[in-house]
Tab-separated table of C-alpha atoms in Angstrom:
chain	number	residue	atom	x	y	z
A	1	MET	CA	-12.996	-1.637	4.227
A	2	ALA	CA	-11.737	-3.454	7.557
A	3	LYS	CA	-14.228	-5.702	6.666
A	4	TYR	CA	-12.469	-6.836	3.482
A	5	ARG	CA	-9.133	-6.637	5.683
A	6	ILE	CA	-7.988	-3.607	3.914
A	7	ASP	CA	-5.878	-1.347	5.876
A	8	TYR	CA	-4.364	2.207	5.165
A	9	ASN	CA	-1.132	3.038	6.136
A	10	THR	CA	-1.429	6.594	5.004
A	11	TRP	CA	-4.281	8.682	4.722
A	12	PHE	CA	-4.063	11.103	1.735
A	13	SER	CA	-5.997	14.681	1.715
A	14	GLU	CA	-6.915	15.905	-1.624
A	15	LEU	CA	-6.064	19.160	-0.264
A	16	THR	CA	-2.291	18.642	-0.399
A	17	LEU	CA	-2.582	18.176	-4.059
A	18	HIS	CA	-3.791	22.068	-4.349
A	19	ASN	CA	-1.676	23.666	-1.773
A	20	GLY	CA	1.417	21.384	-2.785
A	21	GLY	CA	0.918	22.568	-6.362
A	22	GLU	CA	1.029	18.738	-7.723
A	23	LEU	CA	-2.467	19.569	-9.146
A	24	LYS	CA	-1.311	22.536	-11.368
A	25	GLN	CA	2.136	20.532	-12.127
A	26	THR	CA	0.146	17.418	-13.300
A	27	ILE	CA	-2.089	19.438	-15.421
A	28	ASP	CA	1.115	21.411	-16.941
A	29	ILE	CA	2.562	18.271	-17.968
A	30	LEU	CA	-0.907	17.268	-19.370
A	31	THR	CA	-0.626	20.432	-21.634
A	32	LYS	CA	3.187	19.793	-22.268
A	33	ASN	CA	2.327	16.780	-23.713
A	34	GLY	CA	-0.264	17.868	-25.853
A	35	TYR	CA	-3.263	16.277	-24.231
A	36	THR	CA	-5.426	19.324	-23.208
A	37	TYR	CA	-6.835	21.803	-24.747
A	38	GLU	CA	-9.249	25.188	-24.046
A	39	LYS	CA	-13.339	25.265	-24.855
A	40	GLU	CA	-15.959	27.515	-23.457
A	41	GLY	CA	-13.653	28.564	-21.019
A	42	ALA	CA	-12.789	25.171	-19.384
A	43	LEU	CA	-9.469	23.332	-19.612
A	44	TRP	CA	-10.120	19.829	-21.160
A	45	TYR	CA	-8.196	16.498	-21.332
A	46	LYS	CA	-7.766	14.855	-24.595
A	47	GLY	CA	-9.111	11.362	-23.867
A	48	THR	CA	-10.343	10.536	-27.399
A	49	ALA	CA	-6.742	10.970	-28.401
A	50	LEU	CA	-5.899	7.618	-26.420
A	51	GLY	CA	-8.936	5.956	-27.781
A	52	GLU	CA	-11.501	7.053	-24.911
A	53	GLU	CA	-15.376	7.542	-26.024
A	54	LYS	CA	-14.924	11.524	-24.977
A	55	ASP	CA	-13.107	14.218	-23.540
A	56	GLU	CA	-13.097	15.276	-20.038
A	57	VAL	CA	-12.931	18.714	-18.154
A	58	LEU	CA	-9.549	19.359	-15.915
A	59	VAL	CA	-10.472	22.551	-14.880
A	60	ARG	CA	-14.049	24.288	-15.392
A	61	ALA	CA	-14.805	27.847	-16.592
A	62	ASN	CA	-15.154	28.837	-13.063
A	63	GLY	CA	-11.773	27.911	-12.308
A	64	PHE	CA	-12.249	24.968	-9.985
A	65	SER	CA	-10.680	21.814	-10.894
A	66	THR	CA	-12.943	18.488	-11.361
A	67	TYR	CA	-12.217	15.426	-9.152
A	68	PHE	CA	-10.486	13.714	-12.579
A	69	ALA	CA	-8.085	16.289	-12.522
A	70	ALA	CA	-7.362	15.702	-8.571
A	71	ASP	CA	-7.352	11.869	-9.244
A	72	ILE	CA	-4.614	12.243	-12.188
A	73	ALA	CA	-2.653	14.466	-9.736
A	74	TYR	CA	-3.118	11.883	-6.817
A	75	HIS	CA	-1.599	9.088	-9.023
A	76	TYR	CA	1.166	11.320	-10.180
A	77	ASP	CA	2.246	11.985	-6.565
A	78	LYS	CA	1.893	8.559	-5.702
A	79	PHE	CA	4.382	7.165	-8.555
A	80	VAL	CA	6.636	9.927	-9.284
A	81	THR	CA	6.525	11.913	-6.044
A	82	ARG	CA	6.604	9.154	-3.768
A	83	GLY	CA	8.006	6.264	-5.890
A	84	PHE	CA	5.353	3.652	-6.210
A	85	ASP	CA	6.113	1.213	-8.704
A	86	LYS	CA	2.529	-0.310	-8.472
A	87	ALA	CA	-0.974	0.590	-7.280
A	88	ILE	CA	-4.158	-1.143	-6.495
A	89	ASN	CA	-6.934	0.960	-6.058
A	90	VAL	CA	-10.012	-0.450	-4.742
A	91	TRP	CA	-13.336	1.377	-6.212
A	92	GLY	CA	-17.124	0.886	-6.207
A	93	ALA	CA	-18.464	-1.021	-9.176
A	94	ASP	CA	-20.045	2.286	-10.503
A	95	HIS	CA	-16.586	3.381	-11.183
A	96	HIS	CA	-15.881	0.764	-13.869
A	97	GLY	CA	-16.012	3.467	-16.853
A	98	HIS	CA	-13.128	5.533	-14.986
A	99	VAL	CA	-10.715	2.876	-14.970
A	100	ALA	CA	-9.831	3.239	-18.534
A	101	ARG	CA	-9.902	6.918	-18.628
A	102	MET	CA	-7.426	7.237	-15.443
A	103	GLN	CA	-5.035	4.330	-17.140
A	104	GLY	CA	-5.122	6.696	-20.153
A	105	ALA	CA	-4.355	9.777	-18.170
A	106	LEU	CA	-1.488	8.114	-16.647
A	107	ASP	CA	-0.056	7.209	-20.144
A	108	ALA	CA	-0.660	10.954	-20.944
A	109	ILE	CA	1.540	12.103	-18.097
A	110	GLY	CA	4.266	9.558	-18.796
A	111	VAL	CA	3.583	7.183	-15.788
A	112	GLY	CA	2.433	4.281	-17.757
A	113	GLY	CA	-1.450	2.838	-17.165
A	114	ASP	CA	-0.332	-0.583	-16.985
A	115	LYS	CA	1.113	0.470	-13.347
A	116	LEU	CA	-2.320	0.960	-11.954
A	117	ASP	CA	-4.740	-2.508	-11.100
A	118	VAL	CA	-8.403	-1.589	-9.845
A	119	ILE	CA	-10.229	-3.768	-8.029
A	120	LEU	CA	-14.074	-3.128	-8.712
A	121	MET	CA	-16.239	-4.055	-5.693
A	122	GLN	CA	-19.838	-4.382	-5.090
A	123	LEU	CA	-20.953	-3.534	-1.873
A	124	VAL	CA	-23.594	-5.332	-0.290
A	125	ARG	CA	-25.371	-4.118	2.762
A	126	LEU	CA	-26.107	-6.686	4.837
A	127	THR	CA	-29.263	-6.504	7.742
A	128	ARG	CA	-29.117	-7.698	11.400
A	129	ASP	CA	-30.166	-11.145	10.381
A	130	GLY	CA	-27.597	-11.423	7.386
A	131	GLU	CA	-30.223	-11.011	4.693
């Protein structure tokens, strides 16, 4: 990221969301707002209710949460707990399909998906001779 002059002022561990209860709190908000359901032992997010092509698993049947659930909780922490007004995420181009899902999930928890901007980057590996 330094190559793109992107510096982090805070490094955030996903474990913080699990240990601090924010992951559960975020899932509870989704449930309270009517955006979850259980199927085949898993807890699902109703993305289709917000125009997405499919629903997504939040908590697997084995009880482990998905990266998507943690990502929603991270953004909840950023906007609600830490009070940011806007977030600009830098993601690899392979995450293009995740942008609308995340913005929809932020709408579902009452934060507002319009507060999230995403820059998709195609990372290119250069050789020693610059090719």
